[in-house]
PDB file of C-alpha atoms in Angstrom:
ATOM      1  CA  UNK A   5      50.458  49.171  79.500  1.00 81.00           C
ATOM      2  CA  UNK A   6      50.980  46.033  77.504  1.00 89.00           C
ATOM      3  CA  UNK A   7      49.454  43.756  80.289  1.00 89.00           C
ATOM      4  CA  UNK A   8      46.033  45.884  80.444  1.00 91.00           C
ATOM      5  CA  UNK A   9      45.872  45.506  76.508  1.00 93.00           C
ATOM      6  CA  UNK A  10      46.510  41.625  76.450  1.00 93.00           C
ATOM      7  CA  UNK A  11      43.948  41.622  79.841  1.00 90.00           C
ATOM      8  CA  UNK A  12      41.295  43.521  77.943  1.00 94.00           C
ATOM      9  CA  UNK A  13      41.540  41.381  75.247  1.00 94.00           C
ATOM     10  CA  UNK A  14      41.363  38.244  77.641  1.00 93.00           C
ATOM     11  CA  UNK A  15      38.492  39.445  78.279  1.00 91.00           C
ATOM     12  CA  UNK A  16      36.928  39.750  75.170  1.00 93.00           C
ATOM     13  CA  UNK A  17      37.577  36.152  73.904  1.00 91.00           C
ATOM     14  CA  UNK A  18      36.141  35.067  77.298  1.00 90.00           C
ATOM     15  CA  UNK A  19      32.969  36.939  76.969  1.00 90.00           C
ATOM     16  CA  UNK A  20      32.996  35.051  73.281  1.00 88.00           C
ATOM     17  CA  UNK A  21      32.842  31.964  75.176  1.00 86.00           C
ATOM     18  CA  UNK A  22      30.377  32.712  77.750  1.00 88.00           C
ATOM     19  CA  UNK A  23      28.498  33.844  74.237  1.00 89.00           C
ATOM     20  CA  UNK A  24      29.251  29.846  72.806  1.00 86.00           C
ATOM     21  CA  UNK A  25      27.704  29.039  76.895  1.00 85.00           C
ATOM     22  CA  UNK A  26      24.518  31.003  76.538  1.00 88.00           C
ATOM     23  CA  UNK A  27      23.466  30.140  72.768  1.00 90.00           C
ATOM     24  CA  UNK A  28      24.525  26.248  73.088  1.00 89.00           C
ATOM     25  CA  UNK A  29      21.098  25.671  75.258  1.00 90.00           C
ATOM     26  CA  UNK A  30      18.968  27.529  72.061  1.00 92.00           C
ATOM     27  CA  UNK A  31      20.918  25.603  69.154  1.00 90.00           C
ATOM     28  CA  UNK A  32      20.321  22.555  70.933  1.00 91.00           C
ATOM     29  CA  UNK A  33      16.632  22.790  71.720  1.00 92.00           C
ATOM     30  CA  UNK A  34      16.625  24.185  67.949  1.00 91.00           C
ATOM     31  CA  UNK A  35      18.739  20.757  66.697  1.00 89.00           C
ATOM     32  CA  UNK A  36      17.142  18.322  68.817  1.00 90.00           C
ATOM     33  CA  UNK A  37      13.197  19.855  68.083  1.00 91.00           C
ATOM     34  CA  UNK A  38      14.256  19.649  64.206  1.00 87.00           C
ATOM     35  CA  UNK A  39      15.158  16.031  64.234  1.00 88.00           C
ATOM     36  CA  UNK A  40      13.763  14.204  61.387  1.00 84.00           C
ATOM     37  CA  UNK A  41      11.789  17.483  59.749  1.00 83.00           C
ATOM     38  CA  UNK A  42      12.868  19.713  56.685  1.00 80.00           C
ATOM     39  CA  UNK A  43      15.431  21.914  57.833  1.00 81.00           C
ATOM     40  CA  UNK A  44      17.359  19.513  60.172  1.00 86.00           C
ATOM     41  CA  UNK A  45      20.736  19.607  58.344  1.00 88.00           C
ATOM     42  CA  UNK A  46      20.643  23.492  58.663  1.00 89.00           C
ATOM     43  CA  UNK A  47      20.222  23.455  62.498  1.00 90.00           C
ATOM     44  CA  UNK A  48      22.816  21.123  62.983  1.00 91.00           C
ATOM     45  CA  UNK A  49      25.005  23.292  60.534  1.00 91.00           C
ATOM     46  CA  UNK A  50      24.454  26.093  62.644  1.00 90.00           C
ATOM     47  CA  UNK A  51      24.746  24.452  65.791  1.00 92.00           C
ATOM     48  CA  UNK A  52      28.754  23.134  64.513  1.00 91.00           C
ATOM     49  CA  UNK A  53      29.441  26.577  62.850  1.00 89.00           C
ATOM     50  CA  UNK A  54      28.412  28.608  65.762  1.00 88.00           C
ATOM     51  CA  UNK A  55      30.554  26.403  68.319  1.00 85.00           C
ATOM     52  CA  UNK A  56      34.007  26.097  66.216  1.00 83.00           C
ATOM     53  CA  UNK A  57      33.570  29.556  65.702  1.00 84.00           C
ATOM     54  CA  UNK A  58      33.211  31.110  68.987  1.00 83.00           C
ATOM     55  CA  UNK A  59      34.813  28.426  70.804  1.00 82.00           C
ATOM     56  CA  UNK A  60      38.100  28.420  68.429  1.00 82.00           C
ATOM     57  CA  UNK A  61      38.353  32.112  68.037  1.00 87.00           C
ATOM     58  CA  UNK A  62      37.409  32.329  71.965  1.00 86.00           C
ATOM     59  CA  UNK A  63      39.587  29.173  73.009  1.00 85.00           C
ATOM     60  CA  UNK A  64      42.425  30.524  70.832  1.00 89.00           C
ATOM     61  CA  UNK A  65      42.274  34.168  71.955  1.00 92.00           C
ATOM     62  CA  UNK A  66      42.105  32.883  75.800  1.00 91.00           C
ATOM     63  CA  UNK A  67      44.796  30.421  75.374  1.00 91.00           C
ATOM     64  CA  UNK A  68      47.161  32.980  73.693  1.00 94.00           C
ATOM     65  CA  UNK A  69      46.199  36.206  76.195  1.00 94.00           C
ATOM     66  CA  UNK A  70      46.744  34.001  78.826  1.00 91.00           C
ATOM     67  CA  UNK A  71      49.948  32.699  78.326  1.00 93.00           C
ATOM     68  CA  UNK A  72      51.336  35.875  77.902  1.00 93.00           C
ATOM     69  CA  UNK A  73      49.466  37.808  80.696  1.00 91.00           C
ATOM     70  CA  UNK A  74      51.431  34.620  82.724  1.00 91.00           C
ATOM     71  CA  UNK A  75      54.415  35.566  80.631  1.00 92.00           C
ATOM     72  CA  UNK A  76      53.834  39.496  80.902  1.00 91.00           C
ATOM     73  CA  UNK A  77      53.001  39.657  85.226  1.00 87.00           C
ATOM     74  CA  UNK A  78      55.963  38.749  87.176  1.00 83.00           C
ATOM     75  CA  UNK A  79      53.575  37.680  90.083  1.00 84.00           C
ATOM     76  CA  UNK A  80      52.192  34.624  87.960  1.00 85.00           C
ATOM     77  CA  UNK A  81      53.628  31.520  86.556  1.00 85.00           C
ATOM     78  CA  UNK A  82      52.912  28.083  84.937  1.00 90.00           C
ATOM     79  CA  UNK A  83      51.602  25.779  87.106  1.00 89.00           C
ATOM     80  CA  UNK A  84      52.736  27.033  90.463  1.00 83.00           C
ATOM     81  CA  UNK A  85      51.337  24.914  93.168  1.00 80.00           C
ATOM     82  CA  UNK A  86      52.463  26.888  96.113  1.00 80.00           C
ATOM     83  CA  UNK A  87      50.872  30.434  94.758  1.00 81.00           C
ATOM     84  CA  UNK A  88      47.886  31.554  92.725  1.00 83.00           C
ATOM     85  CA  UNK A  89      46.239  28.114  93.304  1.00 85.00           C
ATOM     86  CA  UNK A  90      43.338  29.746  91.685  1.00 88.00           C
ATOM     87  CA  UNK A  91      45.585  30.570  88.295  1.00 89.00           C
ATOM     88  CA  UNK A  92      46.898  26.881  88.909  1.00 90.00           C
ATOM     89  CA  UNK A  93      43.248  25.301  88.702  1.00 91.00           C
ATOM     90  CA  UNK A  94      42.319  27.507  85.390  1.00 92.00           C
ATOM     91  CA  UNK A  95      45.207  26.106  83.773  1.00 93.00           C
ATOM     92  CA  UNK A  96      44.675  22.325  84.507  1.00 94.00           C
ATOM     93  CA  UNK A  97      41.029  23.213  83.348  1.00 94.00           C
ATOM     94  CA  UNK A  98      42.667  24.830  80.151  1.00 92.00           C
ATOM     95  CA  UNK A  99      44.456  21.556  79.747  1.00 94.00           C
ATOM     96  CA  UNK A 100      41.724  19.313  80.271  1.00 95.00           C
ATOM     97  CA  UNK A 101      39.674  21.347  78.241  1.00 92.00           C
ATOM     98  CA  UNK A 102      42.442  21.465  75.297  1.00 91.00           C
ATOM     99  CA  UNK A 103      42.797  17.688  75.562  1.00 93.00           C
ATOM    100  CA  UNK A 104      38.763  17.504  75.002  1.00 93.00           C
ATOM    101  CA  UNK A 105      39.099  19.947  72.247  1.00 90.00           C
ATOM    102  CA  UNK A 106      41.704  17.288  70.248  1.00 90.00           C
ATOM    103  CA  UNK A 107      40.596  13.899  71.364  1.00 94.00           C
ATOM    104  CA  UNK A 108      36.722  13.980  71.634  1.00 93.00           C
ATOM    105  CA  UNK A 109      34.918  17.203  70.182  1.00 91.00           C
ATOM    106  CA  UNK A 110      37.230  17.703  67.044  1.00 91.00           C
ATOM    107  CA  UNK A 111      37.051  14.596  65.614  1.00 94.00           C
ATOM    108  CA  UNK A 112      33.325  13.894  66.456  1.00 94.00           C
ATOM    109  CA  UNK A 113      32.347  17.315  64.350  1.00 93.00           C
ATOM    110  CA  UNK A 114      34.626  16.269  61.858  1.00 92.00           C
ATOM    111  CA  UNK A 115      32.382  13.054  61.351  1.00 93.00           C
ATOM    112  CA  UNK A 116      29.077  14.494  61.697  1.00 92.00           C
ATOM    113  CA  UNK A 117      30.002  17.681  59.110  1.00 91.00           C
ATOM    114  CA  UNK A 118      30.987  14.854  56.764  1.00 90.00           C
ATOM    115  CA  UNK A 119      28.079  12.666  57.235  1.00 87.00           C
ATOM    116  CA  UNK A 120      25.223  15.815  56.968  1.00 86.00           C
ATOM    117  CA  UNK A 121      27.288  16.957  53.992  1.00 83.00           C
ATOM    118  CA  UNK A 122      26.993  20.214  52.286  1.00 75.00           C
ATOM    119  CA  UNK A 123      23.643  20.171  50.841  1.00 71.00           C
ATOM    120  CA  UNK A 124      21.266  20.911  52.833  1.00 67.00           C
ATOM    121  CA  UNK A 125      17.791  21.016  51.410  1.00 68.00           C
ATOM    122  CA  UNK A 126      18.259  17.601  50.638  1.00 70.00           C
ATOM    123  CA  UNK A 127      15.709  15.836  53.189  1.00 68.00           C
ATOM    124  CA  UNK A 128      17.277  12.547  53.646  1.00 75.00           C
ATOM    125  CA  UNK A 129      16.935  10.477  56.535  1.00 80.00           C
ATOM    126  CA  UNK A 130      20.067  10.818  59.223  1.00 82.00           C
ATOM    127  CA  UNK A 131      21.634   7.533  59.975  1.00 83.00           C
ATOM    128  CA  UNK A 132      21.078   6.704  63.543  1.00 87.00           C
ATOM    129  CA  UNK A 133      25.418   6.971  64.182  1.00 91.00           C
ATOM    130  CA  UNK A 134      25.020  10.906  63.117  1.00 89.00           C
ATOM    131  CA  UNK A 135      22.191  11.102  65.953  1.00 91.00           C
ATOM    132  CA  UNK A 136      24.908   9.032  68.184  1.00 94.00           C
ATOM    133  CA  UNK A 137      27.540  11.438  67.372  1.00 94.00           C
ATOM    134  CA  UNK A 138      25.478  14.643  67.746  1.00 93.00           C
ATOM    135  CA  UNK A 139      24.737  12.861  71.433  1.00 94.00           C
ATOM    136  CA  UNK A 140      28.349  12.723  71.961  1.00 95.00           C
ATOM    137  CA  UNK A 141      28.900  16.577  71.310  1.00 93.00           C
ATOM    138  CA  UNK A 142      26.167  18.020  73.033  1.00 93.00           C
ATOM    139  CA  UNK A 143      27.304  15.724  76.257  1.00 95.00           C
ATOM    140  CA  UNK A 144      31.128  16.846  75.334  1.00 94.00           C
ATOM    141  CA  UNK A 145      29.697  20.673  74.601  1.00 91.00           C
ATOM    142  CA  UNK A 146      28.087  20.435  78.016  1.00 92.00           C
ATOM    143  CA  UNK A 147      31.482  19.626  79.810  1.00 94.00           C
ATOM    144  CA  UNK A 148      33.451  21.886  77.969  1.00 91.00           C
ATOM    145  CA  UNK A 149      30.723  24.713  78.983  1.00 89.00           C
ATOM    146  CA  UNK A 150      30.662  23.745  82.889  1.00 92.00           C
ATOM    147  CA  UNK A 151      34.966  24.157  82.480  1.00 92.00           C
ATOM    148  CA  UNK A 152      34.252  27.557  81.162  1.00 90.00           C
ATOM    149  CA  UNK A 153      31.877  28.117  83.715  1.00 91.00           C
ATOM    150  CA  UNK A 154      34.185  27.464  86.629  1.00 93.00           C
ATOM    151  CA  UNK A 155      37.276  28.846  84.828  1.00 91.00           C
ATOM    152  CA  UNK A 156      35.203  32.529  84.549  1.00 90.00           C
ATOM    153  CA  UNK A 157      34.162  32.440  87.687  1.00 91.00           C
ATOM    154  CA  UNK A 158      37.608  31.535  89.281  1.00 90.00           C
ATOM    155  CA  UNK A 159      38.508  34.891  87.621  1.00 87.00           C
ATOM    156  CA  UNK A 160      35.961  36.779  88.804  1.00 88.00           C
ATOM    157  CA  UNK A 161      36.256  35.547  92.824  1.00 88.00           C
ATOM    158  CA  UNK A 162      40.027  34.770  92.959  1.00 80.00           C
ATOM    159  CA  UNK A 163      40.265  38.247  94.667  1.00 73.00           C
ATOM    160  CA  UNK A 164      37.625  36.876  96.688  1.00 78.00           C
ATOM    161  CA  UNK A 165      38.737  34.067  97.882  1.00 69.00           C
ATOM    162  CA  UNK A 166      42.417  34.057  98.414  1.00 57.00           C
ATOM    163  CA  UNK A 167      45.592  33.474  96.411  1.00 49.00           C
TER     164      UNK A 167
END
């Protein structure tokens, strides 16, 4: 009973980051199309708000269902090379994707947040090292979306394609 609850939830926070996958190509097009026009600052706004908030309350919610649907299902475990190589790859990709997370995406929001500040109808020019770092998350974005990507659909086919 407990499992199906933290699986249905797994679930959920899942389908909040396939949400994160599907708008990131839209608040892109909308940042990158607004570059240099009135307005700018509140794409780019968007565009952070709408990925720390999906992909933290997503990333959280995945990392903490899964973890204890390991912990809950005597039939998985951490890291087991020998069974559930499918379980085995989404968690390296969870670490990979964690270590992303804290060393590249975290810090380079942190700096562009700071640097478009908090007012946003102010229509000053964005240095060129904002544009640099805005580069740097929609490559990083892009990664983190393709890890998703495979980590979903080693979920869906794992019954598909062998333990």
């Amino acid at each position: 009973m407990i499992y199906l609850l933290i699986n249905k939830l797994h679930i959920i926070f899942a389908g909040m980051w396939l949400i994160n996958l599907a708008a990131y190509p839209i608040l892109h097009s909308s940042v990158v199309h607004n570059k240099n026009k009135s307005g700018e600052k509140k794409f780019i706004h968007l565009y952070l708000t709408f990925a720390n908030l999906f992909g933290m309350i997503g990333g959280l919610g995945i990392l903490v269902t899964g973890i204890s649907m390991v912990t809950v299902n005597p039939s998985y475990g951490f890291f087991q090379f020998t069974v559930n190589h499918w379980l085995t790859a989404k968690q390296i990709l969870m670490v990979i994707l964690l270590v992303i997370l804290g060393v590249k995406i975290i810090p380079t929001s942190k700096k562009v947040r700071a640097a478009i500040g908090t007012d946003f109808e102010k229509s000053e020019q964005l240095s060129d090292d904002v544009y640099n770092n805005l580069n740097k998350l929609f490559k990083w974005n892009t990664v983190i979306n393709i890890i998703v990507l495979i980590n979903f659909l080693l979920a869906i086919t794992h019954n598909f394609i062998g333990k």
